[in-house]
Amino acid sequence: MAAEETRLRTVDEHLELVLDGVGTIEPIELTLLDAQGLLLAENVRADLPLPSFDNSAMDGYAVRSVDTRGASEADPVTLPVIGDVVAGTKTRSGMGPGLAMRIMTGAPMPAGADAVIALEDTDRGVARVAIRRHVQSGEYVRRLGEDLQVGAPALAAGSALGPQQIALLAALGRDRVMVRPRPRVLVISTGSELVEVGQRVAFGEVTDSNSYLIAAAAKDAGADARRFGIVADDHSKLLDVLESQLLRADILVTTGGVSMGAFDVVKQALSELGTVEFTRVAMQPGKPQGFGHLGNRVPIFCLPGNPVSALVSFEAFVRPAIRKLLGKRTLFRASVQAAALERMDSPAGIRQYRRGILHRDAVGGYTVSLVGGAGSHLIAAMAASNCLVMIDEEVTEVVAGSRVTVIPLLLSNR
Ligand code: AMP
Ligand code: MG
């Protein structure tokens, strides 16, 4: 084979190809709580001012500020109380000079009043009230439009919808908004040795954990993930299943069947279509990778079958693709530098990902230790880890105490 053909593709090269191969999804309209965590796909303007009427910021008495001039603890001003205004009062009350109205928080300011005196600065009187402090005009009054003027921009397209933004939309009377939808990710496990979770495992059989692993990881990345389940190592069955699922997915992910083996059916079946490319990436685990499109449209990732390989491949390629479809600005997890608690080796020219346990040390830095060996079948060790330790291509040895790049696998807040 020519040198060019045997050269492995770097992780960054493969990632670039993957990201070029995922487009965007048309915005959809969702109800507010379904839109949580997504990016707004429209500019929202205020159809009404916030607050929409002048109202009281305190429980107290609505007054004319001039009538409280000179009032003090020692020399209170006493005013007749002509009535109550409660929150929910639908008509605007009015008030002449030298009078007061008892008012509750959120109740509309009576016409004629320009300030509220807090209960605690009065004798709490019902028929007459003794006021022990002078108030400024506007004190404890929430002004119409002071938060947002009618017609003003409220939220720009691209804003992430967290609880605060959802509250604003609700306050503005919007119960539905246009958002970038969650990509529908369909996960298929391939392998004739696989059985469904909960089924008795006979000799030679393996419970399918990958479809749970990848569906959970896809959900965590923000996708709307679904497990198709297991497909045996059978050429035509695989193609049938993929075809039947094409319209229901924005991303397809298969695991297994992409190595050099005689029964690596995913690779054999999809290579023939000519739209999915199988390649070897300079990473460990996760060397064999397939990526392309089906039905001219749907990106498909064919990940290796070992669970750790599948997870590392997902983190390296599928997660950024999901984030891109969501419209997120940050496609990648934040990494940290940690002091290695042990020596770590890595082959030259290969980016190695090991499972690790990241700790915070006493002075606020990080340390990291490895958990489990390099074997990519070690599911329990993977479950014990909270991070991936990333040893760059050019590094062959990390001595204990030196710095290494760590990607914490924090649960996202979807
Ligand atoms: P493959 O990539 O198909 O050669 O599979 C590599 C290894 O991963 C084999 O030991 C498989 O039994 C195992 N494996 C493949 N798919 C799964 C899966 N869905 N769940 C758990 N193990 C799997
Ligand atoms: Mg297999």
JSON list of N, CA, C and O and ligand atoms in Angstrom, two decimals, residues 189-190 193-194 206-211 255-259 264 304-307, ligand 1:
[
{"chain": "A", "resi": 189, "resn": "SER", "atom": "N", "xyz": [-27.40, -0.67, 17.62]},
{"chain": "A", "resi": 189, "resn": "SER", "atom": "CA", "xyz": [-26.27, -1.53, 17.97]},
{"chain": "A", "resi": 189, "resn": "SER", "atom": "C", "xyz": [-26.22, -2.68, 16.99]},
{"chain": "A", "resi": 189, "resn": "SER", "atom": "O", "xyz": [-27.24, -3.31, 16.72]},
{"chain": "A", "resi": 190, "resn": "THR", "atom": "N", "xyz": [-25.05, -2.95, 16.43]},
{"chain": "A", "resi": 190, "resn": "THR", "atom": "CA", "xyz": [-24.94, -4.10, 15.54]},
{"chain": "A", "resi": 190, "resn": "THR", "atom": "C", "xyz": [-24.05, -5.15, 16.17]},
{"chain": "A", "resi": 190, "resn": "THR", "atom": "O", "xyz": [-23.08, -4.84, 16.87]},
{"chain": "A", "resi": 193, "resn": "GLU", "atom": "N", "xyz": [-23.80, -11.20, 18.42]},
{"chain": "A", "resi": 193, "resn": "GLU", "atom": "CA", "xyz": [-23.64, -11.70, 19.79]},
{"chain": "A", "resi": 193, "resn": "GLU", "atom": "C", "xyz": [-24.53, -10.95, 20.78]},
{"chain": "A", "resi": 193, "resn": "GLU", "atom": "O", "xyz": [-24.61, -11.33, 21.95]},
{"chain": "A", "resi": 194, "resn": "LEU", "atom": "N", "xyz": [-25.19, -9.89, 20.33]},
{"chain": "A", "resi": 194, "resn": "LEU", "atom": "CA", "xyz": [-25.88, -8.99, 21.28]},
{"chain": "A", "resi": 194, "resn": "LEU", "atom": "C", "xyz": [-27.27, -9.49, 21.64]},
{"chain": "A", "resi": 194, "resn": "LEU", "atom": "O", "xyz": [-27.99, -10.03, 20.80]},
{"chain": "A", "resi": 206, "resn": "VAL", "atom": "N", "xyz": [-23.61, -11.22, 24.59]},
{"chain": "A", "resi": 206, "resn": "VAL", "atom": "CA", "xyz": [-23.25, -9.99, 25.31]},
{"chain": "A", "resi": 206, "resn": "VAL", "atom": "C", "xyz": [-24.49, -9.09, 25.35]},
{"chain": "A", "resi": 206, "resn": "VAL", "atom": "O", "xyz": [-25.16, -8.95, 24.33]},
{"chain": "A", "resi": 207, "resn": "THR", "atom": "N", "xyz": [-24.78, -8.55, 26.50]},
{"chain": "A", "resi": 207, "resn": "THR", "atom": "CA", "xyz": [-25.91, -7.61, 26.57]},
{"chain": "A", "resi": 207, "resn": "THR", "atom": "C", "xyz": [-25.54, -6.32, 25.85]},
{"chain": "A", "resi": 207, "resn": "THR", "atom": "O", "xyz": [-24.43, -5.80, 26.02]},
{"chain": "A", "resi": 208, "resn": "ASP", "atom": "N", "xyz": [-26.46, -5.82, 25.06]},
{"chain": "A", "resi": 208, "resn": "ASP", "atom": "CA", "xyz": [-26.25, -4.55, 24.35]},
{"chain": "A", "resi": 208, "resn": "ASP", "atom": "C", "xyz": [-26.25, -3.40, 25.35]},
{"chain": "A", "resi": 208, "resn": "ASP", "atom": "O", "xyz": [-27.31, -3.01, 25.85]},
{"chain": "A", "resi": 209, "resn": "SER", "atom": "N", "xyz": [-25.08, -2.89, 25.64]},
{"chain": "A", "resi": 209, "resn": "SER", "atom": "CA", "xyz": [-25.03, -1.69, 26.50]},
{"chain": "A", "resi": 209, "resn": "SER", "atom": "C", "xyz": [-24.77, -0.44, 25.67]},
{"chain": "A", "resi": 209, "resn": "SER", "atom": "O", "xyz": [-25.10, 0.67, 26.07]},
{"chain": "A", "resi": 210, "resn": "ASN", "atom": "N", "xyz": [-24.24, -0.62, 24.47]},
{"chain": "A", "resi": 210, "resn": "ASN", "atom": "CA", "xyz": [-23.87, 0.56, 23.67]},
{"chain": "A", "resi": 210, "resn": "ASN", "atom": "C", "xyz": [-25.06, 1.44, 23.30]},
{"chain": "A", "resi": 210, "resn": "ASN", "atom": "O", "xyz": [-24.94, 2.67, 23.28]},
{"chain": "A", "resi": 211, "resn": "SER", "atom": "N", "xyz": [-26.19, 0.82, 23.00]},
{"chain": "A", "resi": 211, "resn": "SER", "atom": "CA", "xyz": [-27.30, 1.67, 22.57]},
{"chain": "A", "resi": 211, "resn": "SER", "atom": "C", "xyz": [-27.78, 2.53, 23.73]},
{"chain": "A", "resi": 211, "resn": "SER", "atom": "O", "xyz": [-28.23, 3.66, 23.54]},
{"chain": "A", "resi": 255, "resn": "THR", "atom": "N", "xyz": [-23.14, 1.27, 16.26]},
{"chain": "A", "resi": 255, "resn": "THR", "atom": "CA", "xyz": [-21.90, 0.83, 16.90]},
{"chain": "A", "resi": 255, "resn": "THR", "atom": "C", "xyz": [-21.62, -0.60, 16.44]},
{"chain": "A", "resi": 255, "resn": "THR", "atom": "O", "xyz": [-22.54, -1.36, 16.18]},
{"chain": "A", "resi": 256, "resn": "GLY", "atom": "N", "xyz": [-20.35, -0.91, 16.37]},
{"chain": "A", "resi": 256, "resn": "GLY", "atom": "CA", "xyz": [-19.90, -2.25, 16.00]},
{"chain": "A", "resi": 256, "resn": "GLY", "atom": "C", "xyz": [-19.74, -2.41, 14.50]},
{"chain": "A", "resi": 256, "resn": "GLY", "atom": "O", "xyz": [-20.23, -1.60, 13.70]},
{"chain": "A", "resi": 257, "resn": "GLY", "atom": "N", "xyz": [-19.00, -3.47, 14.15]},
{"chain": "A", "resi": 257, "resn": "GLY", "atom": "CA", "xyz": [-18.92, -3.86, 12.74]},
{"chain": "A", "resi": 257, "resn": "GLY", "atom": "C", "xyz": [-18.16, -2.94, 11.82]},
{"chain": "A", "resi": 257, "resn": "GLY", "atom": "O", "xyz": [-18.46, -2.88, 10.62]},
{"chain": "A", "resi": 258, "resn": "VAL", "atom": "N", "xyz": [-17.17, -2.22, 12.36]},
{"chain": "A", "resi": 258, "resn": "VAL", "atom": "CA", "xyz": [-16.42, -1.30, 11.48]},
{"chain": "A", "resi": 258, "resn": "VAL", "atom": "C", "xyz": [-14.93, -1.64, 11.40]},
{"chain": "A", "resi": 258, "resn": "VAL", "atom": "O", "xyz": [-14.16, -0.89, 10.83]},
{"chain": "A", "resi": 259, "resn": "SER", "atom": "N", "xyz": [-14.55, -2.78, 12.00]},
{"chain": "A", "resi": 259, "resn": "SER", "atom": "CA", "xyz": [-13.12, -3.13, 11.97]},
{"chain": "A", "resi": 259, "resn": "SER", "atom": "C", "xyz": [-12.79, -3.89, 10.70]},
{"chain": "A", "resi": 259, "resn": "SER", "atom": "O", "xyz": [-13.49, -3.81, 9.71]},
{"chain": "A", "resi": 264, "resn": "ASP", "atom": "N", "xyz": [-17.58, -7.80, 9.72]},
{"chain": "A", "resi": 264, "resn": "ASP", "atom": "CA", "xyz": [-17.82, -6.39, 10.05]},
{"chain": "A", "resi": 264, "resn": "ASP", "atom": "C", "xyz": [-18.76, -5.80, 8.99]},
{"chain": "A", "resi": 264, "resn": "ASP", "atom": "O", "xyz": [-18.36, -5.12, 8.04]},
{"chain": "A", "resi": 304, "resn": "PRO", "atom": "N", "xyz": [-16.96, 2.25, 16.47]},
{"chain": "A", "resi": 304, "resn": "PRO", "atom": "CA", "xyz": [-16.54, 0.90, 16.83]},
{"chain": "A", "resi": 304, "resn": "PRO", "atom": "C", "xyz": [-17.36, 0.35, 18.00]},
{"chain": "A", "resi": 304, "resn": "PRO", "atom": "O", "xyz": [-17.97, 1.12, 18.75]},
{"chain": "A", "resi": 305, "resn": "GLY", "atom": "N", "xyz": [-17.37, -0.97, 18.15]},
{"chain": "A", "resi": 305, "resn": "GLY", "atom": "CA", "xyz": [-18.30, -1.62, 19.08]},
{"chain": "A", "resi": 305, "resn": "GLY", "atom": "C", "xyz": [-17.88, -1.69, 20.52]},
{"chain": "A", "resi": 305, "resn": "GLY", "atom": "O", "xyz": [-18.73, -1.78, 21.42]},
{"chain": "A", "resi": 306, "resn": "ASN", "atom": "N", "xyz": [-16.57, -1.69, 20.78]},
{"chain": "A", "resi": 306, "resn": "ASN", "atom": "CA", "xyz": [-16.19, -1.75, 22.19]},
{"chain": "A", "resi": 306, "resn": "ASN", "atom": "C", "xyz": [-16.76, -0.53, 22.91]},
{"chain": "A", "resi": 306, "resn": "ASN", "atom": "O", "xyz": [-16.63, 0.60, 22.42]},
{"chain": "A", "resi": 307, "resn": "PRO", "atom": "N", "xyz": [-17.37, -0.75, 24.08]},
{"chain": "A", "resi": 307, "resn": "PRO", "atom": "CA", "xyz": [-18.05, 0.36, 24.74]},
{"chain": "A", "resi": 307, "resn": "PRO", "atom": "C", "xyz": [-17.18, 1.60, 24.98]},
{"chain": "A", "resi": 307, "resn": "PRO", "atom": "O", "xyz": [-17.63, 2.72, 24.74]},
{"chain": "B", "resi": 1, "resn": "AMP", "atom": "P1", "xyz": [-17.02, -4.87, 16.96]},
{"chain": "B", "resi": 1, "resn": "AMP", "atom": "O1", "xyz": [-16.67, -3.43, 16.84]},
{"chain": "B", "resi": 1, "resn": "AMP", "atom": "O2", "xyz": [-18.32, -5.20, 16.33]},
{"chain": "B", "resi": 1, "resn": "AMP", "atom": "O3", "xyz": [-15.89, -5.71, 16.43]},
{"chain": "B", "resi": 1, "resn": "AMP", "atom": "O4", "xyz": [-17.16, -5.19, 18.49]},
{"chain": "B", "resi": 1, "resn": "AMP", "atom": "C1", "xyz": [-16.04, -5.03, 19.34]},
{"chain": "B", "resi": 1, "resn": "AMP", "atom": "C2", "xyz": [-16.37, -5.55, 20.71]},
{"chain": "B", "resi": 1, "resn": "AMP", "atom": "O5", "xyz": [-17.39, -4.76, 21.28]},
{"chain": "B", "resi": 1, "resn": "AMP", "atom": "C3", "xyz": [-16.87, -6.96, 20.76]},
{"chain": "B", "resi": 1, "resn": "AMP", "atom": "O6", "xyz": [-16.31, -7.60, 21.90]},
{"chain": "B", "resi": 1, "resn": "AMP", "atom": "C4", "xyz": [-18.34, -6.80, 20.88]},
{"chain": "B", "resi": 1, "resn": "AMP", "atom": "O7", "xyz": [-18.96, -7.91, 21.49]},
{"chain": "B", "resi": 1, "resn": "AMP", "atom": "C5", "xyz": [-18.46, -5.57, 21.73]},
{"chain": "B", "resi": 1, "resn": "AMP", "atom": "N1", "xyz": [-19.72, -4.89, 21.45]},
{"chain": "B", "resi": 1, "resn": "AMP", "atom": "C6", "xyz": [-20.16, -4.57, 20.22]},
{"chain": "B", "resi": 1, "resn": "AMP", "atom": "N2", "xyz": [-21.35, -3.96, 20.28]},
{"chain": "B", "resi": 1, "resn": "AMP", "atom": "C7", "xyz": [-21.67, -3.90, 21.59]},
{"chain": "B", "resi": 1, "resn": "AMP", "atom": "C8", "xyz": [-22.79, -3.39, 22.28]},
{"chain": "B", "resi": 1, "resn": "AMP", "atom": "N3", "xyz": [-23.82, -2.86, 21.64]},
{"chain": "B", "resi": 1, "resn": "AMP", "atom": "N4", "xyz": [-22.82, -3.49, 23.63]},
{"chain": "B", "resi": 1, "resn": "AMP", "atom": "C9", "xyz": [-21.78, -4.04, 24.28]},
{"chain": "B", "resi": 1, "resn": "AMP", "atom": "N5", "xyz": [-20.68, -4.56, 23.67]},
{"chain": "B", "resi": 1, "resn": "AMP", "atom": "C10", "xyz": [-20.63, -4.49, 22.33]}
]
